Short mmCIF file of C-alpha atoms in Angstrom, two decimals:
data_model
loop_
_atom_site.label_atom_id
_atom_site.label_comp_id
_atom_site.label_asym_id
_atom_site.label_seq_id
_atom_site.Cartn_x
_atom_site.Cartn_y
_atom_site.Cartn_z
CA UNK A 1 -17.60 22.33 -9.62
CA UNK A 2 -16.49 21.14 -6.53
CA UNK A 3 -13.80 20.31 -6.03
CA UNK A 4 -12.37 17.14 -6.19
CA UNK A 5 -10.71 15.86 -2.46
CA UNK A 6 -7.20 15.23 -2.55
CA UNK A 7 -6.16 11.57 -1.33
CA UNK A 8 -2.80 10.57 -0.57
CA UNK A 9 -1.14 7.02 0.39
CA UNK A 10 2.19 5.87 -0.55
CA UNK A 11 3.60 1.74 -0.86
CA UNK A 12 7.04 -0.46 0.12
CA UNK A 13 9.73 0.02 -1.87
CA UNK A 14 9.79 -3.80 -2.18
CA UNK A 15 11.51 -4.75 -5.98
CA UNK A 16 8.58 -7.14 -7.15
CA UNK A 17 4.91 -5.75 -6.88
CA UNK A 18 2.67 -8.52 -6.06
CA UNK A 19 -0.67 -9.78 -6.44
CA UNK A 20 -0.83 -8.41 -2.45
CA UNK A 21 0.04 -5.22 -3.38
CA UNK A 22 -2.61 -5.03 -6.57
CA UNK A 23 -5.95 -6.31 -5.12
CA UNK A 24 -5.10 -5.18 -1.30
CA UNK A 25 -4.26 -1.48 -2.61
CA UNK A 26 -3.21 -0.46 -6.11
CA UNK A 27 -6.25 -1.07 -8.12
CA UNK A 28 -8.41 1.03 -5.53
CA UNK A 29 -5.92 3.74 -6.22
CA UNK A 30 -6.45 3.35 -9.78
CA UNK A 31 -10.53 3.70 -9.66
CA UNK A 32 -9.65 6.32 -7.95
CA UNK A 33 -8.01 8.48 -10.09
CA UNK A 34 -11.21 9.01 -12.12
CA UNK A 35 -12.86 10.93 -8.99
CA UNK A 36 -10.61 12.62 -7.24
CA UNK A 37 -6.39 14.60 -7.02
CA UNK A 38 -4.23 11.81 -6.20
CA UNK A 39 -0.66 11.92 -4.78
CA UNK A 40 0.93 8.52 -4.48
CA UNK A 41 4.40 7.65 -3.47
CA UNK A 42 7.01 5.02 -2.86
CA UNK A 43 7.86 5.51 0.46
CA UNK A 44 12.17 5.16 0.62
CA UNK A 45 12.67 6.72 3.57
CA UNK A 46 10.94 4.40 5.35
CA UNK A 47 11.93 2.16 4.12
CA UNK A 48 15.24 2.90 5.57
CA UNK A 49 14.86 1.80 8.68
CA UNK A 50 14.62 -1.46 8.30
CA UNK A 51 18.45 -2.37 7.69
CA UNK A 52 19.36 -1.34 4.12
CA UNK A 53 21.63 -1.94 0.99
CA UNK A 54 22.06 1.91 -1.35
CA UNK A 55 22.23 0.12 -4.67
CA UNK A 56 18.99 -2.15 -3.89
CA UNK A 57 16.88 0.63 -2.64
CA UNK A 58 17.53 2.61 -4.84
CA UNK A 59 16.82 -0.16 -7.71
CA UNK A 60 13.72 -1.44 -6.08
CA UNK A 61 12.04 2.57 -5.43
CA UNK A 62 12.92 2.21 -9.65
CA UNK A 63 11.30 -0.80 -9.83
CA UNK A 64 8.48 0.45 -7.56
CA UNK A 65 8.07 3.30 -9.55
CA UNK A 66 7.24 1.45 -12.99
CA UNK A 67 4.80 -0.20 -11.11
CA UNK A 68 2.51 1.28 -10.39
CA UNK A 69 3.02 3.28 -14.04
CA UNK A 70 1.97 -0.71 -15.51
CA UNK A 71 -0.37 -1.17 -12.84
CA UNK A 72 -2.83 1.43 -14.24
CA UNK A 73 -1.47 5.07 -11.93
CA UNK A 74 -1.97 7.93 -15.06
CA UNK A 75 0.90 10.31 -13.84
CA UNK A 76 -0.68 12.89 -16.74
CA UNK A 77 -3.10 13.17 -14.64
CA UNK A 78 -1.80 12.24 -10.75
CA UNK A 79 1.52 12.99 -8.62
CA UNK A 80 2.85 9.97 -8.17
CA UNK A 81 7.73 10.10 -7.06
CA UNK A 82 10.07 8.92 -4.86
CA UNK A 83 9.67 10.08 -1.47
CA UNK A 84 13.76 10.98 -1.43
CA UNK A 85 13.29 13.46 -4.18
CA UNK A 86 10.96 15.74 -2.14
CA UNK A 87 13.27 16.61 0.51
CA UNK A 88 10.25 19.41 1.74
CA UNK A 89 9.07 16.59 3.80
CA UNK A 90 11.66 15.97 5.73
CA UNK A 91 11.88 19.10 6.63
CA UNK A 92 8.17 19.43 7.66
CA UNK A 93 8.74 16.01 9.47
CA UNK A 94 11.00 17.92 11.70
CA UNK A 95 8.52 20.60 12.63
CA UNK A 96 5.86 18.61 13.14
CA UNK A 97 8.26 16.97 15.62
CA UNK A 98 7.52 19.70 17.67
CA UNK A 99 4.02 18.92 17.67
CA UNK A 100 4.14 15.65 18.68
CA UNK A 101 4.47 13.43 22.82
CA UNK A 102 7.46 11.08 23.05
CA UNK A 103 3.70 9.07 24.38
CA UNK A 104 1.85 9.17 21.75
CA UNK A 105 5.00 7.68 20.07
CA UNK A 106 5.47 5.34 22.50
CA UNK A 107 2.63 3.76 22.46
CA UNK A 108 1.99 2.95 19.00
CA UNK A 109 1.21 -0.50 18.57
CA UNK A 110 3.04 -1.00 15.39
CA UNK A 111 6.64 0.16 17.41
CA UNK A 112 5.29 -2.12 20.23
CA UNK A 113 5.09 -4.99 18.11
CA UNK A 114 8.01 -4.47 15.38
CA UNK A 115 10.82 -3.32 18.46
CA UNK A 116 9.06 -7.14 20.35
CA UNK A 117 10.02 -9.24 17.50
CA UNK A 118 13.35 -7.36 16.86
CA UNK A 119 14.98 -8.30 20.09
CA UNK A 120 13.46 -11.22 19.51
CA UNK A 121 10.36 -11.12 21.68
CA UNK A 122 12.44 -10.42 24.73
CA UNK A 123 12.41 -6.97 26.45
CA UNK A 124 16.32 -6.73 27.66
CA UNK A 125 17.57 -8.83 25.00
CA UNK A 126 19.42 -5.44 22.58
CA UNK A 127 21.33 -7.74 20.66
CA UNK A 128 18.74 -6.63 17.19
CA UNK A 129 19.95 -3.09 16.13
CA UNK A 130 16.27 -0.78 16.67
CA UNK A 131 16.43 2.31 15.32
CA UNK A 132 15.79 5.12 15.96
CA UNK A 133 13.43 5.58 12.85
CA UNK A 134 11.01 3.38 13.59
CA UNK A 135 9.40 5.11 16.50
CA UNK A 136 9.67 8.49 14.32
CA UNK A 137 7.79 6.58 11.40
CA UNK A 138 4.49 7.78 12.36
CA UNK A 139 6.12 12.10 12.17
CA UNK A 140 7.44 11.08 8.97
CA UNK A 141 4.27 9.97 7.88
CA UNK A 142 1.68 13.45 8.89
CA UNK A 143 4.90 14.53 7.49
CA UNK A 144 3.92 13.21 3.77
CA UNK A 145 0.23 13.35 4.41
CA UNK A 146 0.20 17.02 5.67
CA UNK A 147 2.68 18.11 3.30
CA UNK A 148 0.00 17.82 0.24
CA UNK A 149 -2.81 18.56 2.96
CA UNK A 150 -4.21 15.65 2.12
CA UNK A 151 -8.54 15.26 2.63
CA UNK A 152 -8.82 11.43 2.88
CA UNK A 153 -5.91 8.76 3.55
CA UNK A 154 -6.80 5.16 2.17
CA UNK A 155 -5.77 2.96 4.72
CA UNK A 156 -5.27 -0.93 6.70
CA UNK A 157 -6.23 -1.41 10.35
CA UNK A 158 -2.65 -1.44 10.78
CA UNK A 159 -2.44 2.23 9.60
CA UNK A 160 -5.19 3.17 10.90
CA UNK A 161 -3.21 4.21 14.59
CA UNK A 162 -0.97 6.72 12.30
CA UNK A 163 -3.24 8.56 10.67
CA UNK A 164 -4.94 9.42 13.91
CA UNK A 165 -1.92 10.78 15.08
CA UNK A 166 -1.44 13.02 11.74
CA UNK A 167 -5.05 14.55 12.13
CA UNK A 168 -3.72 14.95 16.18
CA UNK A 169 -1.24 16.79 14.65
CA UNK A 170 -3.47 19.31 12.07
CA UNK A 171 -5.14 19.39 14.99
CA UNK A 172 -2.29 20.69 17.63
CA UNK A 173 -0.77 22.66 14.16
CA UNK A 174 -4.30 24.30 13.37
CA UNK A 175 -4.52 25.70 17.44
CA UNK A 176 -1.46 26.96 17.77
CA UNK A 177 -0.80 28.48 14.90
CA UNK A 178 -3.41 29.54 12.37
CA UNK A 179 -5.08 26.73 9.95
CA UNK A 180 -3.38 25.54 7.76
CA UNK A 181 -3.88 21.31 8.00
CA UNK A 182 -6.59 20.54 6.64
CA UNK A 183 -7.08 16.85 9.88
CA UNK A 184 -6.97 14.39 7.09
CA UNK A 185 -10.53 11.68 6.16
CA UNK A 186 -9.93 7.94 6.70
CA UNK A 187 -10.90 6.74 2.91
CA UNK A 188 -13.11 3.71 3.45
CA UNK A 189 -12.67 1.64 0.09
CA UNK A 190 -13.29 -2.16 -0.34
CA UNK A 191 -9.74 -3.86 0.82
CA UNK A 192 -9.42 -7.13 -1.05
CA UNK A 193 -6.90 -8.97 1.21
CA UNK A 194 -5.14 -11.52 -0.35
CA UNK A 195 -3.95 -15.12 1.68
CA UNK A 196 -0.92 -16.65 0.65
CA UNK A 197 -1.60 -19.81 -1.43
CA UNK A 198 1.15 -21.15 0.33
CA UNK A 199 -0.07 -20.36 4.04
CA UNK A 200 -3.06 -19.50 4.06
CA UNK A 201 -3.17 -18.07 7.61
CA UNK A 202 -0.62 -15.72 6.50
CA UNK A 203 -0.94 -12.25 4.70
CA UNK A 204 0.22 -12.58 1.10
CA UNK A 205 4.24 -11.48 1.05
CA UNK A 206 7.79 -11.05 -0.12
CA UNK A 207 9.27 -11.53 2.77
CA UNK A 208 8.40 -14.63 2.95
CA UNK A 209 10.21 -15.93 0.53
CA UNK A 210 9.12 -17.08 -3.77
CA UNK A 211 6.33 -19.73 -2.49
CA UNK A 212 4.31 -17.38 -0.68
CA UNK A 213 3.56 -14.47 -2.73
CA UNK A 214 2.68 -13.90 -6.74
CA UNK A 215 4.29 -11.37 -9.00
CA UNK A 216 2.03 -8.81 -10.30
CA UNK A 217 4.28 -9.45 -13.69
CA UNK A 218 5.30 -13.02 -12.94
CA UNK A 219 5.49 -16.06 -16.17
CA UNK A 220 2.90 -18.57 -16.89
CA UNK A 221 4.35 -20.95 -15.39
CA UNK A 222 5.81 -20.12 -12.34
CA UNK A 223 1.93 -18.77 -11.37
CA UNK A 224 0.16 -22.51 -12.49
CA UNK A 225 3.09 -24.49 -10.51
CA UNK A 226 1.71 -21.93 -6.90
CA UNK A 227 -1.20 -22.23 -7.79
CA UNK A 228 -1.27 -26.00 -8.47
CA UNK A 229 0.00 -26.11 -5.72
CA UNK A 230 -2.00 -24.10 -3.17
CA UNK A 231 -3.35 -25.25 0.11
CA UNK A 232 -6.63 -25.46 0.67
CA UNK A 233 -8.74 -29.08 2.28
CA UNK A 234 -8.34 -31.86 4.12
CA UNK A 235 -11.41 -33.09 4.59
CA UNK A 236 -14.65 -32.71 1.42
CA UNK A 237 -15.43 -29.67 0.47
CA UNK A 238 -18.76 -28.26 1.81
CA UNK A 239 -16.53 -28.69 5.35
CA UNK A 240 -14.69 -25.97 6.15
CA UNK A 241 -14.36 -23.65 9.06
CA UNK A 242 -17.92 -21.68 9.57
CA UNK A 243 -19.28 -23.50 6.49
CA UNK A 244 -21.79 -24.31 9.36
CA UNK A 245 -22.95 -21.02 9.52
CA UNK A 246 -27.11 -20.61 9.92
CA UNK A 247 -27.90 -17.39 7.56
CA UNK A 248 -25.40 -18.72 3.93
CA UNK A 249 -24.25 -15.00 4.09
CA UNK A 250 -22.21 -16.11 7.09
CA UNK A 251 -20.63 -18.93 5.94
CA UNK A 252 -17.08 -19.39 5.38
CA UNK A 253 -15.32 -22.04 3.11
CA UNK A 254 -11.53 -22.52 4.31
CA UNK A 255 -8.97 -20.65 4.36
CA UNK A 256 -7.55 -22.07 1.44
CA UNK A 257 -10.65 -21.87 -0.27
CA UNK A 258 -11.74 -18.69 0.31
CA UNK A 259 -8.22 -17.17 -1.47
CA UNK A 260 -8.87 -19.08 -4.16
CA UNK A 261 -12.31 -17.70 -4.18
CA UNK A 262 -11.59 -13.88 -3.14
CA UNK A 263 -8.19 -14.22 -6.33
CA UNK A 264 -10.52 -14.89 -8.37
CA UNK A 265 -13.35 -13.18 -7.89
CA UNK A 266 -10.86 -10.15 -7.54
CA UNK A 267 -9.72 -10.94 -11.12
CA UNK A 268 -12.86 -9.86 -12.57
CA UNK A 269 -14.50 -13.37 -12.50
CA UNK A 270 -17.52 -12.84 -10.11
CA UNK A 271 -20.43 -15.15 -11.16
CA UNK A 272 -17.72 -16.95 -11.47
CA UNK A 273 -16.42 -17.14 -8.08
CA UNK A 274 -20.31 -17.24 -6.38
CA UNK A 275 -20.65 -20.61 -8.34
CA UNK A 276 -18.03 -22.32 -7.23
CA UNK A 277 -18.37 -21.05 -3.79
CA UNK A 278 -21.49 -22.71 -3.59
CA UNK A 279 -20.36 -25.76 -5.70
CA UNK A 280 -17.96 -25.54 -1.80
CA UNK A 281 -21.22 -25.65 0.06
CA UNK A 282 -23.30 -27.82 -1.31
CA UNK A 283 -19.82 -30.75 -1.55
CA UNK A 284 -19.63 -30.61 -5.19
CA UNK A 285 -16.63 -27.87 -6.35
CA UNK A 286 -13.58 -30.47 -8.02
CA UNK A 287 -10.94 -28.33 -6.41
CA UNK A 288 -8.64 -29.06 -10.16
CA UNK A 289 -11.45 -26.72 -11.50
CA UNK A 290 -10.78 -24.14 -8.71
CA UNK A 291 -7.15 -24.52 -8.89
CA UNK A 292 -7.50 -24.73 -13.12
CA UNK A 293 -9.42 -21.03 -13.28
CA UNK A 294 -8.46 -19.13 -10.96
CA UNK A 295 -4.64 -19.85 -12.17
CA UNK A 296 -6.66 -18.98 -15.97
CA UNK A 297 -8.03 -15.28 -14.71
CA UNK A 298 -4.41 -14.64 -12.80
CA UNK A 299 -2.39 -15.41 -16.49
CA UNK A 300 -4.13 -13.01 -18.15
CA UNK A 301 -4.10 -10.32 -16.00
CA UNK A 302 -0.63 -10.75 -15.36
CA UNK A 303 0.24 -11.07 -18.97
CA UNK A 304 -1.59 -7.71 -20.11
CA UNK A 305 0.97 -5.83 -16.98
CA UNK A 306 3.80 -7.39 -18.11
CA UNK A 307 3.05 -6.08 -21.64
CA UNK A 308 1.88 -2.97 -20.25
CA UNK A 309 5.63 -2.28 -18.51
CA UNK A 310 7.27 -3.72 -21.42
CA UNK A 311 4.99 -0.78 -23.30
CA UNK A 312 6.38 1.73 -20.59
CA UNK A 313 9.22 1.02 -20.65
CA UNK A 314 9.62 1.14 -24.40
CA UNK A 315 7.84 5.25 -24.63
CA UNK A 316 9.28 5.92 -21.74
CA UNK A 317 13.27 6.35 -23.34
CA UNK A 318 14.07 8.37 -19.94
CA UNK A 319 12.85 7.46 -17.11
CA UNK A 320 15.33 9.09 -14.77
CA UNK A 321 13.61 12.59 -16.55
CA UNK A 322 10.52 11.07 -15.68
CA UNK A 323 10.65 10.21 -12.13
CA UNK A 324 12.86 13.99 -11.92
CA UNK A 325 9.83 15.38 -13.28
CA UNK A 326 7.20 13.90 -10.83
CA UNK A 327 9.42 15.02 -7.95
CA UNK A 328 9.46 18.60 -9.62
CA UNK A 329 5.87 18.84 -9.31
CA UNK A 330 5.20 17.12 -5.59
CA UNK A 331 8.13 19.73 -4.52
CA UNK A 332 5.43 22.91 -5.73
CA UNK A 333 2.12 21.36 -3.54
CA UNK A 334 4.83 20.32 -0.97
CA UNK A 335 6.56 23.30 -1.20
CA UNK A 336 4.25 25.35 -1.68
CA UNK A 337 2.21 24.32 2.09
CA UNK A 338 5.67 24.16 3.55
CA UNK A 339 6.15 27.71 3.38
CA UNK A 340 3.03 28.45 4.32
CA UNK A 341 3.96 26.61 7.74
CA UNK A 342 7.75 28.53 8.13
CA UNK A 343 5.90 31.37 8.05
CA UNK A 344 3.23 30.38 10.43
CA UNK A 345 5.52 28.59 13.03
CA UNK A 346 8.39 31.97 12.81
CA UNK A 347 10.85 30.81 11.12
CA UNK A 348 12.50 33.13 8.55
CA UNK A 349 13.11 32.22 4.75
CA UNK A 350 15.62 30.20 3.56
CA UNK A 351 17.68 32.27 0.89
CA UNK A 352 16.07 32.00 -2.87
#
């Protein structure tokens, strides 16, 4: 049988997994387990780029690990671990840094945008601290990916430049020292973009505050309240921007309506979402019906997720032991790659 492709991806350690995280990435990760060799990581080292509290970071990393299991990541067939438990990646990061130009890093769009944001958008304003880690972030990301000799990485548009850098680093290493790393390809998978129900001009994000996100394990009353107050249209149904497109397939409702339809479909109610879209453009949609159905679908999903999370916490009596076991599995994989890279680059082996 042909060898299964290896997939790698990571997620930030926020204590709350949102439905945006789930529909935008994790739901697809769960599906990929059936056809690929998957490695998934809670990237706590990457999170250190921002000012953080040590206790909160540790708590959030553990919570995200549990959330991934509850969302459907199966540790019996998938390697899921916390980044800081695998020091082999950080050593490989330094080795790969010697093959990365400063110019490449300084041209990264995310570095330019985030550093400008930290400085208040003024290049000469040094009042905000910009960590060197923000510049170095893509090299650690490359080490994450290449440590497992990854074939494919599911990425959004905002990470495509970083993946291209990883490909370039792999190419440079292979050219100088002999082949070791596959050049990781972009995995083109359906990605559901979920917006804030309070402000559908913005991506759903925990950083915007509680009104702007819905947690994957959130309680029913809170979800219904947020959907009930979700932004829709000003005006009657069917008059959203893009409603007059000649091709019916190109017609778009207002951002708020599109977001609710997206949520409804993502919960598995594609037929209902399709019918309500038709009702919208015919001017017969009742927003209260759309909100009610969307709330029902989300409540059913989050209820199931809460039950699974409770079962995991009941069953996993030694969660720290599970995290350690996953770290050992990841370290074995990354350690094999590191040993080969050290030898090819002419480094001495560490004492055993």
